[in-house]
Coordinates of C-alpha atoms (C1' of nucleotides) in Angstrom, one line a residue:
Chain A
X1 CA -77.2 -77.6 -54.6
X2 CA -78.8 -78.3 -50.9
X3 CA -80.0 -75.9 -49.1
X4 CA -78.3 -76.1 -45.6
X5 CA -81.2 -76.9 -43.1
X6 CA -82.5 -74.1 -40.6
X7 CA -83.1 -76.2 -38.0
X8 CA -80.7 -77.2 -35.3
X9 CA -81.0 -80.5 -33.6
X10 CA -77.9 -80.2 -31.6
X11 CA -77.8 -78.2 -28.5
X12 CA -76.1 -74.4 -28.8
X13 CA -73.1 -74.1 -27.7
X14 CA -73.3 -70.3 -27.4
X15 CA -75.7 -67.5 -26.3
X16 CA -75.3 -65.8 -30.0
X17 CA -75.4 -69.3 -31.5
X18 CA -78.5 -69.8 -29.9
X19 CA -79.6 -66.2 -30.7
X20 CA -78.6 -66.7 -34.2
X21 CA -80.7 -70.3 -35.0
X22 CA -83.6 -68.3 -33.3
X23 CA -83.0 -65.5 -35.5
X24 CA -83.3 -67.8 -38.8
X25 CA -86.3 -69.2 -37.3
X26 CA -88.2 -65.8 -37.9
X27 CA -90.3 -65.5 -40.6
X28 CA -91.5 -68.9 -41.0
X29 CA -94.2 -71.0 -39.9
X30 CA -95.4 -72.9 -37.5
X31 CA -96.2 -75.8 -40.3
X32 CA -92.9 -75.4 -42.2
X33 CA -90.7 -76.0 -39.0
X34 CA -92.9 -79.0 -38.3
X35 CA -92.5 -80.4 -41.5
X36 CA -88.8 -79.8 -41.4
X37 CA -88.5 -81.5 -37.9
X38 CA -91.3 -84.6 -39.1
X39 CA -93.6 -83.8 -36.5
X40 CA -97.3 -83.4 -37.4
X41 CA -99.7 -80.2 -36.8
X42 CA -102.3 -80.4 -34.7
X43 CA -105.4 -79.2 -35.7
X44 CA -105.8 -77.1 -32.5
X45 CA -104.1 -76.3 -29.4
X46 CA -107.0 -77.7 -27.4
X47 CA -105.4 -81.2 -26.4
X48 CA -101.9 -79.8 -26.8
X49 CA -101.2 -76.5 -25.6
X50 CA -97.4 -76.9 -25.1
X51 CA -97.5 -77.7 -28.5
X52 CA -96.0 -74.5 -29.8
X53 CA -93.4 -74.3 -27.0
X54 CA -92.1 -77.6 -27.2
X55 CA -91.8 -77.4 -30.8
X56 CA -89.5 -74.3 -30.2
X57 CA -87.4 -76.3 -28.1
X58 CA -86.7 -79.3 -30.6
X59 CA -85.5 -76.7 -32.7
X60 CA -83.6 -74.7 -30.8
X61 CA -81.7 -77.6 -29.4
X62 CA -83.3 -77.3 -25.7
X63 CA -82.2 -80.2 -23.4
X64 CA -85.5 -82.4 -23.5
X65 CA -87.5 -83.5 -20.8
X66 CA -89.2 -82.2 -17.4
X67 CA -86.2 -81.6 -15.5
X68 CA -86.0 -78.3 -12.9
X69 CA -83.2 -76.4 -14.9
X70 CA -83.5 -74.1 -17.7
X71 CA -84.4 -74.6 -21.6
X72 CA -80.7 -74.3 -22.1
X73 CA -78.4 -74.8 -18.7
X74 CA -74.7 -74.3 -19.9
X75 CA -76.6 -70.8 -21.2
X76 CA -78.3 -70.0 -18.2
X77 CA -81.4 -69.4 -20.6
X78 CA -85.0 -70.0 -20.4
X79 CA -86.9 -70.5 -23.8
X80 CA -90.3 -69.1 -24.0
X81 CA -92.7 -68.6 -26.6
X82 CA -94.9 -65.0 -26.2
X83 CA -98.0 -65.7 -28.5
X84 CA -99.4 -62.1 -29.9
X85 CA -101.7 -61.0 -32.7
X86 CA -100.8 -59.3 -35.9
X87 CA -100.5 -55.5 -34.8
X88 CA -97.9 -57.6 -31.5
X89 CA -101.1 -57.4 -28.7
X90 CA -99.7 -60.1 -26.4
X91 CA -102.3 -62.5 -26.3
X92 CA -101.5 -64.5 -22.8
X93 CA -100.2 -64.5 -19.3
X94 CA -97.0 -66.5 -19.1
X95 CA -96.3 -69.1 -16.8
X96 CA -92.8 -69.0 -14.8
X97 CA -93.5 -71.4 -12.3
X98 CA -95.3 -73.6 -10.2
X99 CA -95.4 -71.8 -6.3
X100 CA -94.7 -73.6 -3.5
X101 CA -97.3 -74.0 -0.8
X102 CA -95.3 -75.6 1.8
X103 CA -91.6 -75.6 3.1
X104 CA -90.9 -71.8 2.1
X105 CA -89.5 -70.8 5.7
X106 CA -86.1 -69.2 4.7
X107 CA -87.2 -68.5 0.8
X108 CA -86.2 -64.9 -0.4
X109 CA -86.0 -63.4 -3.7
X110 CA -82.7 -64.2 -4.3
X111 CA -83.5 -67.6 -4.2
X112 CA -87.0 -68.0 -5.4
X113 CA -87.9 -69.9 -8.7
X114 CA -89.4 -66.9 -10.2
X115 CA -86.0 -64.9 -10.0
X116 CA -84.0 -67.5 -11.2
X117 CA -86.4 -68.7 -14.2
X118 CA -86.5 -65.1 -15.1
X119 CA -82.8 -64.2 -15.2
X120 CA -82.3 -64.5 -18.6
X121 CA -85.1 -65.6 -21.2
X122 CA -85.3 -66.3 -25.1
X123 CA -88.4 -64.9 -25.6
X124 CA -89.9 -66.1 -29.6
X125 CA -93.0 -63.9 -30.3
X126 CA -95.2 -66.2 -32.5
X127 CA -98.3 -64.7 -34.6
X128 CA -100.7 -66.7 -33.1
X129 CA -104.4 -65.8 -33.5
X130 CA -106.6 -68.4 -32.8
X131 CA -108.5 -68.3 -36.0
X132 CA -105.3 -68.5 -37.7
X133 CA -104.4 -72.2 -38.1
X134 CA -101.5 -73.7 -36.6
X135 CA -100.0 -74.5 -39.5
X136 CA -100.0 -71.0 -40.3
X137 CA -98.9 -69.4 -37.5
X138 CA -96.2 -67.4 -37.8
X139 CA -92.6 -67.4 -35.5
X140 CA -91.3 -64.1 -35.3
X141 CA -88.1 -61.9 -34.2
X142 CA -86.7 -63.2 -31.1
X143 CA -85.3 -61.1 -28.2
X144 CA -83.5 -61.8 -25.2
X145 CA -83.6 -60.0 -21.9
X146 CA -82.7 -60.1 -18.7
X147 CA -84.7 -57.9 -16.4
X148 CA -83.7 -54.0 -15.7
X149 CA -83.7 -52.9 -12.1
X150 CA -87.0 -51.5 -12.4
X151 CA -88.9 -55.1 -14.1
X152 CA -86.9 -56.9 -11.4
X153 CA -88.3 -54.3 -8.1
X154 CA -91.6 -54.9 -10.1
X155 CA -91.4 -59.0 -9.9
X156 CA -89.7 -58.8 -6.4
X157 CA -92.5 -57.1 -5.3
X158 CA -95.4 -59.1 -6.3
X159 CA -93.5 -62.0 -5.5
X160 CA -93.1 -60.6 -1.6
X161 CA -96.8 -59.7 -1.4
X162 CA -97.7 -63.3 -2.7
X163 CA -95.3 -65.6 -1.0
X164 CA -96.0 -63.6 2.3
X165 CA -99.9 -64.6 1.9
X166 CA -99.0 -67.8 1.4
X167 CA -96.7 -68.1 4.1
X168 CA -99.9 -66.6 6.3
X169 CA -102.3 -69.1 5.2
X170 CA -104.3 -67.1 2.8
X171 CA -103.5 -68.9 -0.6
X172 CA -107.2 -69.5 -0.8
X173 CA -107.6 -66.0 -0.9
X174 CA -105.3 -65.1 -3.9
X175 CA -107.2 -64.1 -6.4
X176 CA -105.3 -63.4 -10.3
X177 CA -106.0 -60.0 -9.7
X178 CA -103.5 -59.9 -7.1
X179 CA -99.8 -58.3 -8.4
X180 CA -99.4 -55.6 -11.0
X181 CA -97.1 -57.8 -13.2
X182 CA -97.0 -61.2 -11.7
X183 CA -99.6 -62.8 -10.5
X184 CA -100.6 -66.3 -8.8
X185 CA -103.4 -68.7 -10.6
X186 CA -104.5 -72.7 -10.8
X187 CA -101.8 -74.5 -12.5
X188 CA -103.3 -78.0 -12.4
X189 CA -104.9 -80.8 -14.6
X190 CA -108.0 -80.1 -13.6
X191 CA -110.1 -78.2 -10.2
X192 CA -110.0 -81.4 -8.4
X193 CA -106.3 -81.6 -8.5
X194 CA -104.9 -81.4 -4.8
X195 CA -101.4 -80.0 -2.9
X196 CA -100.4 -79.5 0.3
X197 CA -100.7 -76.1 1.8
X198 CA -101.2 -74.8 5.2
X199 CA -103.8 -72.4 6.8
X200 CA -103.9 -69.6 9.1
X201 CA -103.8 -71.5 11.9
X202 CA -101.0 -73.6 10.6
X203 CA -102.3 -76.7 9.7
X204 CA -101.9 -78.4 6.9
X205 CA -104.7 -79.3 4.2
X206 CA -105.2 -79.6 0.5
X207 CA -105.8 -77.2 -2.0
X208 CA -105.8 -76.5 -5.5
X209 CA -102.0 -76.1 -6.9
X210 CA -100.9 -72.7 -8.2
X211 CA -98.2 -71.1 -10.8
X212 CA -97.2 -68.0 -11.1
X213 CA -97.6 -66.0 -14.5
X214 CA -96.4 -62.4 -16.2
X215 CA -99.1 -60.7 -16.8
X216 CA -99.6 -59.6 -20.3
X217 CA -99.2 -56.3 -19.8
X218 CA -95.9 -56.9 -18.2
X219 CA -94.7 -59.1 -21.3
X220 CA -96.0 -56.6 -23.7
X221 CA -93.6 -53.5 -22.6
X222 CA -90.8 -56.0 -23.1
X223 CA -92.0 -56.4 -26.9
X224 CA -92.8 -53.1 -27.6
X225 CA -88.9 -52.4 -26.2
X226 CA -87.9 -54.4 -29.1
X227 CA -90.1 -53.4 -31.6
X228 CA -89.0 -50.2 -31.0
X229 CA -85.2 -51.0 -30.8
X230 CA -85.7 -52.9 -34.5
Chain B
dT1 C1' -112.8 -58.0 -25.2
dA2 C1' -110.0 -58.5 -21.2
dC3 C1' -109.2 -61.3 -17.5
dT4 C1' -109.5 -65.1 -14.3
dG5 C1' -110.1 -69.6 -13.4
dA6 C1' -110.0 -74.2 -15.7
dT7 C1' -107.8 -77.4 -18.3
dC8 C1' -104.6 -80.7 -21.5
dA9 C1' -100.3 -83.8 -22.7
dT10 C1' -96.1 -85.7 -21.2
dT11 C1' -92.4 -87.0 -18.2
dT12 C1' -90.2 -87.9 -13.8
Chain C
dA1 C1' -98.1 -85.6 -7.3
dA2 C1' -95.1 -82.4 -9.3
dA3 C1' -92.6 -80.7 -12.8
dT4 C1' -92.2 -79.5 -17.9
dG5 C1' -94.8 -77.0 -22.0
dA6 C1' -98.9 -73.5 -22.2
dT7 C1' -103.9 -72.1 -24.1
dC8 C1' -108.9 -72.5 -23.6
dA9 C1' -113.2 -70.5 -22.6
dG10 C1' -116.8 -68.5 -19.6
dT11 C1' -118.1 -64.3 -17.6
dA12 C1' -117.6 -59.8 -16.0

DNA sequence: TACTGATCATTT
DNA sequence: AAATGATCAGTA
């Protein structure tokens, strides 16, 4: 008799099908689901650091590709990946998006990136320790959430304080210990990288592009929610 | 050891 | 160049 595969290949056609492929996922590694999918582990994460999150995706069906919608559109779902240690310390930031540094006249809340990216994520808490080899690494109970009125005041506020120093000219000065929960950093190839931004006095020039990112303290309350709820 | 700034691959 | 996927790694 054949064991029916784990891994889905097709794209979910529901939020608890979805839930429930991610669900089956849990408890293996990082190694097996390669090797059920045919794609070879990297030795480290050092010239592929989306490795883990793109993985994720194959399996979970996520429409492929670059494009500016979520993991999952007909879902409304964003996929992410939430790598933590083996007592569940989140171990990074997580990137939501890239920020705009130009054209944000009119921009709210409501419509903002952040807010919409974070409406409703598959979040997939992976064991992954650095000393721990990818292979070995571990994918772990998945949760989804959408934000309660106090995580979204939280977001909308650093959002507001950041976007309004950007609007003022003072990107330069954003620092990532700006924001209690979300907070603004390089999101580039490299420090030479170059986008359009403007100054105080309103003229344009070139700077260094920035993301914004949850901070891990932010993304470790949501875990521990669950952790407590299972 | 936590955190911030720097960096890597791929696709459009 | 900008968007997707993030983690690396030096230093405070």
């Amino acid at each position: 008799m054949i064991l029916l595969s784990i891994i889905y290949v097709l794209t979910p056609e529901s939020e608890q099908q979805l839930i429930q492929t991610a669900q089956r996922l849990s408890g293996i590694t990082l190694g097996d689901l390669a090797a059920q999918l045919g794609i070879a582990v990297p030795e480290n994460l050092n010239k592929e650091k989306g490795w883990i999150g793109l993985l994720l995706e194959r399996a979970l069906g996520a429409s492929a590709g670059s494009k500016p919608l979520p993991d999952f559109p007909e879902l409304g779902i964003e996929l992410k990946t939430l790598p933590i240690d083996r007592d569940a310390k989140v171990l990074e930031t997580t990137f939501v998006s890239v920020a705009p540094l130009t054209g944000m006249s009119g921009v709210t809340w409501q419509t903002s990136h952040v807010k919409n990216k974070m409406a409703k994520v598959l979040w997939v808490p992976i064991i992954s320790e650095r000393q721990l080899p990818v292979a070995e690494r571990l994918i772990c109970t998945p949760f989804l959430w959408q934000p309660n009125p106090e995580e979204e005041a939280l977001l909308q506020a650093d959002w507001q304080e950041l976007t309004d120093m950007i609007v003022l000219g003072e990107v330069e000065k954003i620092n990532g210990k700006y924001g209690e929960v979300l907070q603004l950093r390089p999101k580039a190839a490299n420090s030479k990288a170059k986008t359009k931004a403007f100054d105080k006095n309103g003229r344009p020039f070139q700077t260094l592009p920035r993301g914004f990112y949850l901070k891990t303290g932010f993304t470790q309350q949501l875990l521990n929610r669950h952790l407590r709820v299972n």
